[in-house]
mmCIF file with all atom_site columns, C-alpha atoms and ligand atoms in Angstrom:
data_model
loop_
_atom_site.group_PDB
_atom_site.id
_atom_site.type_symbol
_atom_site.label_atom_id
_atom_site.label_alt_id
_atom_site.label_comp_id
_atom_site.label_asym_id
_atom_site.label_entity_id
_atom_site.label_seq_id
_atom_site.pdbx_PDB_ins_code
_atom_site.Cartn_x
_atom_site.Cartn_y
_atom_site.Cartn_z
_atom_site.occupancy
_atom_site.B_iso_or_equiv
_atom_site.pdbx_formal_charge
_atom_site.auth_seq_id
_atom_site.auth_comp_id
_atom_site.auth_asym_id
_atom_site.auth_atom_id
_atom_site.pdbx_PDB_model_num
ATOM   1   C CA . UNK E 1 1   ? 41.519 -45.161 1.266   1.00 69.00 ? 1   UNK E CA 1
ATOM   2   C CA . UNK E 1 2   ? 41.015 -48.051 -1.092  1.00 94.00 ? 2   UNK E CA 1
ATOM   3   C CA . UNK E 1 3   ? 43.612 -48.304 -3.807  1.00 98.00 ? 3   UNK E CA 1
ATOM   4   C CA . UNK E 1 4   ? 46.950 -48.077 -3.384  1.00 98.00 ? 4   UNK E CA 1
ATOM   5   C CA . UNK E 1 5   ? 49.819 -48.843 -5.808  1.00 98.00 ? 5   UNK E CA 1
ATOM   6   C CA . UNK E 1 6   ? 52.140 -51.014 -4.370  1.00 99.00 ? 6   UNK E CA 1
ATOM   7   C CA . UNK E 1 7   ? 55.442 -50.061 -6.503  1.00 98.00 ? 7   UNK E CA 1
ATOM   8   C CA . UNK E 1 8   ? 59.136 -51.209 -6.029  1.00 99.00 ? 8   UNK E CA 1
ATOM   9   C CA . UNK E 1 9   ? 62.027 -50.324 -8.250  1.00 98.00 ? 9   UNK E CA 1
ATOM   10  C CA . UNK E 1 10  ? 65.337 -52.302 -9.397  1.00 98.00 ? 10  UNK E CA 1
ATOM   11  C CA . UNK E 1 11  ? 66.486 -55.402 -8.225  1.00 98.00 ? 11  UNK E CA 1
ATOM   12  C CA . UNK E 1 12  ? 63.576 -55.920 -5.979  1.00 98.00 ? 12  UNK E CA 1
ATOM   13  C CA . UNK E 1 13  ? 62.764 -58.647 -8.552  1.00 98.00 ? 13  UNK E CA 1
ATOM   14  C CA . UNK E 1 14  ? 65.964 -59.940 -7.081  1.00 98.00 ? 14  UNK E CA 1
ATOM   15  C CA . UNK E 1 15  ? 64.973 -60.404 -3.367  1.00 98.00 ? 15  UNK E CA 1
ATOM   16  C CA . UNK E 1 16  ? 65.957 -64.063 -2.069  1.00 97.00 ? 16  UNK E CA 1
ATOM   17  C CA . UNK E 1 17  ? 69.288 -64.076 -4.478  1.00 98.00 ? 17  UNK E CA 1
ATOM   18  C CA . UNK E 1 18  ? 70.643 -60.885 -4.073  1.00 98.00 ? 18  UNK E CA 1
ATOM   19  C CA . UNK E 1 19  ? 72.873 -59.852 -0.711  1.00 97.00 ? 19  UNK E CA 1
ATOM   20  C CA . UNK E 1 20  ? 70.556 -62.105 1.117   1.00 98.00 ? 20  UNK E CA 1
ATOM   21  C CA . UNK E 1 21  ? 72.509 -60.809 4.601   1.00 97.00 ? 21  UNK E CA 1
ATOM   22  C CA . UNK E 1 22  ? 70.768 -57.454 4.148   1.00 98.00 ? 22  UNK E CA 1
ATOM   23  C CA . UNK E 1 23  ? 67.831 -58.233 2.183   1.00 98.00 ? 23  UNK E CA 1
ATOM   24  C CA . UNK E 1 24  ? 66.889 -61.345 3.499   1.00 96.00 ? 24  UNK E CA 1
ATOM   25  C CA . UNK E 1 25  ? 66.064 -65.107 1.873   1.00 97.00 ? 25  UNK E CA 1
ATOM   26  C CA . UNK E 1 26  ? 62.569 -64.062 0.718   1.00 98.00 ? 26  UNK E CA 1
ATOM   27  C CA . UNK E 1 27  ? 61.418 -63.775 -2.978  1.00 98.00 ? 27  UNK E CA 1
ATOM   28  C CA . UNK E 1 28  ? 59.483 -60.767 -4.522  1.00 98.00 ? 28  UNK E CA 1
ATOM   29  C CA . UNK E 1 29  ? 56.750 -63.439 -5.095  1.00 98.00 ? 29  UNK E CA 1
ATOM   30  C CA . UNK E 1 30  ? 56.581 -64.015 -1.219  1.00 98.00 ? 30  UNK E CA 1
ATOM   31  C CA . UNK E 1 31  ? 57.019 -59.946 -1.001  1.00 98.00 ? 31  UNK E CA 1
ATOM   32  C CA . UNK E 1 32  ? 53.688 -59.798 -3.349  1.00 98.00 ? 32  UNK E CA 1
ATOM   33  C CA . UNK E 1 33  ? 51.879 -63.071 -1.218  1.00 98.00 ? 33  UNK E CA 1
ATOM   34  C CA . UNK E 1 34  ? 52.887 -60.369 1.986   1.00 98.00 ? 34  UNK E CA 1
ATOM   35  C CA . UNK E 1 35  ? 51.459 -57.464 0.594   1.00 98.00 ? 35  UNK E CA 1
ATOM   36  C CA . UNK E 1 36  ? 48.471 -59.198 -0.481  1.00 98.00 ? 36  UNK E CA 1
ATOM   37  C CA . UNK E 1 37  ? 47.448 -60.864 2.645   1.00 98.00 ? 37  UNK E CA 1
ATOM   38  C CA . UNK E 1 38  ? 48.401 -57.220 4.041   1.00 98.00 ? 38  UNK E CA 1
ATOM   39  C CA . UNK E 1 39  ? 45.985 -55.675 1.901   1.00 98.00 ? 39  UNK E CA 1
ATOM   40  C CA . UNK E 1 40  ? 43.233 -58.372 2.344   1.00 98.00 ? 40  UNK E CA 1
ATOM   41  C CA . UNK E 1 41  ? 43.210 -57.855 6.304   1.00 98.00 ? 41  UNK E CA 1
ATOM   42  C CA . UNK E 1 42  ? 42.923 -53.987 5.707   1.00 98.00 ? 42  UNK E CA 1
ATOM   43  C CA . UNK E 1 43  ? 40.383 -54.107 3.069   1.00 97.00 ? 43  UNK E CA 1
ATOM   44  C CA . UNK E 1 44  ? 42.323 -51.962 0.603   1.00 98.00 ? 44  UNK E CA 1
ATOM   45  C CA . UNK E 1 45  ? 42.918 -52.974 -3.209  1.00 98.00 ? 45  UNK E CA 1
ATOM   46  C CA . UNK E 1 46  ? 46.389 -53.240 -3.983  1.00 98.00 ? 46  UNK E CA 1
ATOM   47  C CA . UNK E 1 47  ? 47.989 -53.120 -7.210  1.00 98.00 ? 47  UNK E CA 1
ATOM   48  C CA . UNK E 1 48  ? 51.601 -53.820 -7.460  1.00 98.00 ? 48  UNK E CA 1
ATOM   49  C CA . UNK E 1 49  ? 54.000 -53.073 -10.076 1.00 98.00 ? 49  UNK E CA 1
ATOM   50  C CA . UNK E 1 50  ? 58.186 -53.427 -9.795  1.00 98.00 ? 50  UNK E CA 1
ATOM   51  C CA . UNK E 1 51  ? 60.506 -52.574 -12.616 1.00 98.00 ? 51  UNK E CA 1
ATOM   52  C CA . UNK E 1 52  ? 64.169 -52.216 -13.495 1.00 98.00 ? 52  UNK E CA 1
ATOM   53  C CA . UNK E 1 53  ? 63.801 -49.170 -15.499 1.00 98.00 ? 53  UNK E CA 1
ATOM   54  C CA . UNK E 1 54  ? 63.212 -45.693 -14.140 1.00 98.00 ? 54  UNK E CA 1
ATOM   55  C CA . UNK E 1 55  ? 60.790 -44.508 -16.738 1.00 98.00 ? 55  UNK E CA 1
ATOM   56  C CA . UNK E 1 56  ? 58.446 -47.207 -16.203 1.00 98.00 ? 56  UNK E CA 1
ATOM   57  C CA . UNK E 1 57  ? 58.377 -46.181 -12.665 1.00 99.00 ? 57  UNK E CA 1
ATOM   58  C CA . UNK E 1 58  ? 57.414 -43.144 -13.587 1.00 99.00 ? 58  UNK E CA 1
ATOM   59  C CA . UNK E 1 59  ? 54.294 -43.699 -16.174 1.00 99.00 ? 59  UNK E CA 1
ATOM   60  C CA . UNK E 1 60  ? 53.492 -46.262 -13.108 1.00 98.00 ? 60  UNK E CA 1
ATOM   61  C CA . UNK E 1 61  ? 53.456 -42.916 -10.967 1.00 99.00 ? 61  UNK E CA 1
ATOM   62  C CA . UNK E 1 62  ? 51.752 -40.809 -13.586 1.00 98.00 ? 62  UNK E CA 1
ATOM   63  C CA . UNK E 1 63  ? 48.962 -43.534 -14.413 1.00 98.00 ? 63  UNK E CA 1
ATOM   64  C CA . UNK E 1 64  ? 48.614 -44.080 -10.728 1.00 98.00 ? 64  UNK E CA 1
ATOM   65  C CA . UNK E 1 65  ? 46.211 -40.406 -10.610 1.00 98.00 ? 65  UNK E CA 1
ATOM   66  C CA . UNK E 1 66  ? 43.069 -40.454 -10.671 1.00 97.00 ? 66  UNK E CA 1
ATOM   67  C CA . UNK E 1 67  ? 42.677 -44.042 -10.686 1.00 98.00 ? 67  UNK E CA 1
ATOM   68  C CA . UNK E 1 68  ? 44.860 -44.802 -7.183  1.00 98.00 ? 68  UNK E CA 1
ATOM   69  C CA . UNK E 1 69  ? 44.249 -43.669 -3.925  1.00 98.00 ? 69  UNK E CA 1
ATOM   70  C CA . UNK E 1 70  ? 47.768 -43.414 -2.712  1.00 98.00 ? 70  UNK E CA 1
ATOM   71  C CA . UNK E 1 71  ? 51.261 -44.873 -2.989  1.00 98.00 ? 71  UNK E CA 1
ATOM   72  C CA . UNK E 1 72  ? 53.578 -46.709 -1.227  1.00 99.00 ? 72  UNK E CA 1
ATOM   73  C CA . UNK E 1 73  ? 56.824 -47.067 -2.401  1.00 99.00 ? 73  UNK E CA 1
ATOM   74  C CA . UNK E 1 74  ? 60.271 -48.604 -2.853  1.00 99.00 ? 74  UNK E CA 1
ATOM   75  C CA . UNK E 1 75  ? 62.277 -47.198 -5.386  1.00 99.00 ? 75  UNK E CA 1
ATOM   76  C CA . UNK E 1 76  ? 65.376 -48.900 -4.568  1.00 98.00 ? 76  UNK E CA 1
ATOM   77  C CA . UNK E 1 77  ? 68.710 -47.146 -6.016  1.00 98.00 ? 77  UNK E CA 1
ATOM   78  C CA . UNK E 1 78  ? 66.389 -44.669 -7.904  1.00 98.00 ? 78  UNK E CA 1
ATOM   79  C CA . UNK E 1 79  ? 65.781 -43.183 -4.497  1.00 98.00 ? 79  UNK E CA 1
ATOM   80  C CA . UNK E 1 80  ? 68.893 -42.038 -4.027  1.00 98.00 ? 80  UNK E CA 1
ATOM   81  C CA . UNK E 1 81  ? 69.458 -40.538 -7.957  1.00 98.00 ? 81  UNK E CA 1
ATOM   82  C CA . UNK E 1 82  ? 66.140 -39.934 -9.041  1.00 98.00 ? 82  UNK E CA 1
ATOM   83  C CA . UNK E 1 83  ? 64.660 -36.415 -9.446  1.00 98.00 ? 83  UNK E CA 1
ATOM   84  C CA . UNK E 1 84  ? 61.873 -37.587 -12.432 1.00 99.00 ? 84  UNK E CA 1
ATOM   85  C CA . UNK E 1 85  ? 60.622 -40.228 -9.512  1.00 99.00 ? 85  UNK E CA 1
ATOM   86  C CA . UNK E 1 86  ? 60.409 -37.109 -7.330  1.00 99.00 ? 86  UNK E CA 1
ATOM   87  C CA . UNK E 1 87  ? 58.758 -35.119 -9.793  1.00 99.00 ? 87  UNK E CA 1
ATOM   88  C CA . UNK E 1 88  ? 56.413 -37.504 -10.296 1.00 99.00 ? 88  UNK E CA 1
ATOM   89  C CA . UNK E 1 89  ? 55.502 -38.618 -7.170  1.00 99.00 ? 89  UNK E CA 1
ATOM   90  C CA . UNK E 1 90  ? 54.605 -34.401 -6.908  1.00 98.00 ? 90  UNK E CA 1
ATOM   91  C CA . UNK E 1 91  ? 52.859 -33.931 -9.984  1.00 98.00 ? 91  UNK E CA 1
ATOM   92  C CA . UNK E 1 92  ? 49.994 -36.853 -8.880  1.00 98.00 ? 92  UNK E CA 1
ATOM   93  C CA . UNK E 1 93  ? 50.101 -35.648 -5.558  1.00 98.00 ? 93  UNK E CA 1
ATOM   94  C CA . UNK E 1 94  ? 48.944 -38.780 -4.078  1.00 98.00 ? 94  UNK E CA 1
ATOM   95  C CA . UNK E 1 95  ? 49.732 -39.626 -0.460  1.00 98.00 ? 95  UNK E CA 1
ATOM   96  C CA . UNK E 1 96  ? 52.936 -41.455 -0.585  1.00 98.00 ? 96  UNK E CA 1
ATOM   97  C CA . UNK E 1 97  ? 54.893 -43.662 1.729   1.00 98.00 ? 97  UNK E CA 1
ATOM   98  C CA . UNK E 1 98  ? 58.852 -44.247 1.643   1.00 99.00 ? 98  UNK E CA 1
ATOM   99  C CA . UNK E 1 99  ? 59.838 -48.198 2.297   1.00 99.00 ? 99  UNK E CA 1
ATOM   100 C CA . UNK E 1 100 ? 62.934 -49.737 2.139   1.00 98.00 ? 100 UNK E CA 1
ATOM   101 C CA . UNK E 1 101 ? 63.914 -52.907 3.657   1.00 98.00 ? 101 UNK E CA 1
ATOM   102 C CA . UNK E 1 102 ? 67.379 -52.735 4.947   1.00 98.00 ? 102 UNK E CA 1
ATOM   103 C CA . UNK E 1 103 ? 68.004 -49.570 7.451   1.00 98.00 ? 103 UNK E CA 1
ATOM   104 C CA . UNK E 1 104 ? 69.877 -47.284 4.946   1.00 98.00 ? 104 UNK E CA 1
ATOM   105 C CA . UNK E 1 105 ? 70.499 -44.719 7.278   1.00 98.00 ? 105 UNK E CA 1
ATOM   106 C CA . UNK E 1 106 ? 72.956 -46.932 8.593   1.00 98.00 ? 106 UNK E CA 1
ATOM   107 C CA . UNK E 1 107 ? 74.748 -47.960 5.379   1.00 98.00 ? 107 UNK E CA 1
ATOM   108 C CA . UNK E 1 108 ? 76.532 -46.104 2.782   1.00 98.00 ? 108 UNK E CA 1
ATOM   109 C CA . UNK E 1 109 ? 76.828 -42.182 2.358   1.00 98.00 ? 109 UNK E CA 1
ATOM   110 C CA . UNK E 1 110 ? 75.210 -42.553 -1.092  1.00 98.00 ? 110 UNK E CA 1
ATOM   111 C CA . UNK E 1 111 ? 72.313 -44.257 0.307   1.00 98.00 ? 111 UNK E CA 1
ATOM   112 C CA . UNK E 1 112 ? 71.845 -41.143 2.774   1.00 98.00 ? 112 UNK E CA 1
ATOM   113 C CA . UNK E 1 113 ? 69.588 -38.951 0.385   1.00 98.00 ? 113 UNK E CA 1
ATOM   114 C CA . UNK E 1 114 ? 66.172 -39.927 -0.716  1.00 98.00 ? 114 UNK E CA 1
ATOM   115 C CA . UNK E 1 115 ? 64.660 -37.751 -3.293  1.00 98.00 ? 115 UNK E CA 1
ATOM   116 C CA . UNK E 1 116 ? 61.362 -40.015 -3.805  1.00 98.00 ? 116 UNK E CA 1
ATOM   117 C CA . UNK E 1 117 ? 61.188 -39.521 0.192   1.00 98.00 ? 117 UNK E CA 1
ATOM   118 C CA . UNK E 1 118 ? 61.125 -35.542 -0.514  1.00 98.00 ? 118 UNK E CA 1
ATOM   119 C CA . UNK E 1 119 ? 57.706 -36.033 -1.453  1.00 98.00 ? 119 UNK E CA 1
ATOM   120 C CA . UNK E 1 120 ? 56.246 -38.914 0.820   1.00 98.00 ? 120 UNK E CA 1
ATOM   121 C CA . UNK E 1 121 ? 54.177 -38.390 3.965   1.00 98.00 ? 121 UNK E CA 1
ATOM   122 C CA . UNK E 1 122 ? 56.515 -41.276 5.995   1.00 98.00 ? 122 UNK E CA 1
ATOM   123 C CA . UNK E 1 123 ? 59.631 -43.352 5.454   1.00 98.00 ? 123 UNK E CA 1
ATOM   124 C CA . UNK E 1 124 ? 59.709 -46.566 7.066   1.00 98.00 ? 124 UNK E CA 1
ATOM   125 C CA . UNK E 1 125 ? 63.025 -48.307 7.280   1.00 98.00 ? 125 UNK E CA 1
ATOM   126 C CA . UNK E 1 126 ? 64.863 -51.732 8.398   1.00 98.00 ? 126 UNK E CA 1
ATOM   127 C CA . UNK E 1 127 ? 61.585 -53.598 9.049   1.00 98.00 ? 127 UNK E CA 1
ATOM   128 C CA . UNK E 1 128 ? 61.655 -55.956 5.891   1.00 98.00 ? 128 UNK E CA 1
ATOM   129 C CA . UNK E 1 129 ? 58.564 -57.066 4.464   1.00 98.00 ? 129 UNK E CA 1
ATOM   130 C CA . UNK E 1 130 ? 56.617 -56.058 7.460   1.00 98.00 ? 130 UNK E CA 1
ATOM   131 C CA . UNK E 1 131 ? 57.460 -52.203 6.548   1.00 98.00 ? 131 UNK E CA 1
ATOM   132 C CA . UNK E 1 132 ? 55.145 -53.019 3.581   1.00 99.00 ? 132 UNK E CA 1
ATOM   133 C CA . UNK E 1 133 ? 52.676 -53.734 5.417   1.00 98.00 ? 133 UNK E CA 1
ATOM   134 C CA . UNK E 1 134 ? 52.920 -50.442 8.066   1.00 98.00 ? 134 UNK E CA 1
ATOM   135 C CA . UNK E 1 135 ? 52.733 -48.217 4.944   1.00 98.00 ? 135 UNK E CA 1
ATOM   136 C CA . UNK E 1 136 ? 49.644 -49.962 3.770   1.00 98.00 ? 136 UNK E CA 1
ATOM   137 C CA . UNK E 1 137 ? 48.104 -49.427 7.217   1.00 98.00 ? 137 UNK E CA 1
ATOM   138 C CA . UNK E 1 138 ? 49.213 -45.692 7.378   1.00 98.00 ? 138 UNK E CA 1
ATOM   139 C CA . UNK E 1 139 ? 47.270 -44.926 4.237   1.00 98.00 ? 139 UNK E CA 1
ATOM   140 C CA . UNK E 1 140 ? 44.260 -47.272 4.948   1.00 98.00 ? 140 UNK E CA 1
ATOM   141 C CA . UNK E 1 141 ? 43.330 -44.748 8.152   1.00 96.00 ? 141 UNK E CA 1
ATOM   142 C CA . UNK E 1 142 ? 43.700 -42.349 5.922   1.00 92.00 ? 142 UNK E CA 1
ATOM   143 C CA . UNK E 1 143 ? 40.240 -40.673 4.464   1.00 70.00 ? 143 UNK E CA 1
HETATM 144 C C1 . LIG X 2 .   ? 66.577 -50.521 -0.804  1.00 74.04 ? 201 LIG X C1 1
HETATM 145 C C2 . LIG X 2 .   ? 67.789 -49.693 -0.361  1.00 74.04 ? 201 LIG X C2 1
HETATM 146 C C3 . LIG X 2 .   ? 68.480 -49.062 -1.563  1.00 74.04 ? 201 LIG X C3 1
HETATM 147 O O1 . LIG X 2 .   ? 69.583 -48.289 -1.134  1.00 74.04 ? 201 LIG X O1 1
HETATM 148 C C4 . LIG X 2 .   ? 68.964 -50.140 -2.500  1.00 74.04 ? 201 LIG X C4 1
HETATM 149 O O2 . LIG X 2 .   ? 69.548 -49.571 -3.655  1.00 74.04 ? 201 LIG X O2 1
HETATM 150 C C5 . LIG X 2 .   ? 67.905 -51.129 -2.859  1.00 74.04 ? 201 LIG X C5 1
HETATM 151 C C6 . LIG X 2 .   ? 66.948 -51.546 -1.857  1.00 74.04 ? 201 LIG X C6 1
HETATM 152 C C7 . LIG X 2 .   ? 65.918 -51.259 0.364   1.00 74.04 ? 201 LIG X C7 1
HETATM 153 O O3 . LIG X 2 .   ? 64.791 -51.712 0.195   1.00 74.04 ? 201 LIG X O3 1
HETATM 154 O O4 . LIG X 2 .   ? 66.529 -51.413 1.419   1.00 74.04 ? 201 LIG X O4 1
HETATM 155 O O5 . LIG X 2 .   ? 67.899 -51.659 -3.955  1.00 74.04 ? 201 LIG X O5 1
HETATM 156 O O6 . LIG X 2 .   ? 65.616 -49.626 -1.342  1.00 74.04 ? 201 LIG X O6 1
#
């Protein structure tokens, strides 16, 4: 695999303000230094895209086929609400990996169902930024 779209939803922007207890002191510009040095070791191309709104998330999705070789993916709270991420995430059929940073199996009920995860190969969980890079290496060995 070569390209993979690197795509995280709302308030990701946010890292290194926001709830800093569960998502840590890092910014989403150290997040994108991460992924990037991630990517470099692997050989992959990496492109990576975050946005607030759901529908941009989607076209990111759509324009991701034919052009991307998989996904990884945090949609933050559009994973737990959002069928049109789902659906999209389907209709490109793309390999597709689940991240979120903080273990949300172990917080909230509402955080307890992942649609986007309905149509990913793996979820990782509760590993930070380093979660990032496991996805990346899941769908580098992949052919
Ligand atoms: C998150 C978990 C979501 O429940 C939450 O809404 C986020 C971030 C995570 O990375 O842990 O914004 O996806």
């Amino acid at each position: 695999m070569r390209s993979i779209l690197v795509l995280n939803g709302p308030n990701i922007n946010m890292l290194g303000i926001r709830e800093p207890a569960i998502y840590g002191r890092e910014t989403y510009e150290a997040l994108l230094a991460y992924i990037q040095s991630a990517a470099d070791a692997l050989g992959v191309q990496v492109e990576c895209v975050q946005s607030n709104s759901e529908g941009a998330l989607v076209t990111a999705i759509q324009q991701a086929y034919g052009r991307m070789d998989g996904i990884v993916i945090n949609p933050a709270a559009y994973t737990h609400t959002s069928v049109a991420i789902l659906d999209a995430l389907k209709a490109v059929a793309l390999p597709a990996v689940e991240v979120h940073l903080s273990a949300v199996e172990t917080r909230e009920a509402f955080r307890q169902v992942s649609y986007a995860g309905m149509a990913c190969e793996k979820t990782i969980t509760g590993k930070g930024f380093a979660g990032y890079k496991e996805a990346l290496e899941y769908l580098a060995q992949k052919s």
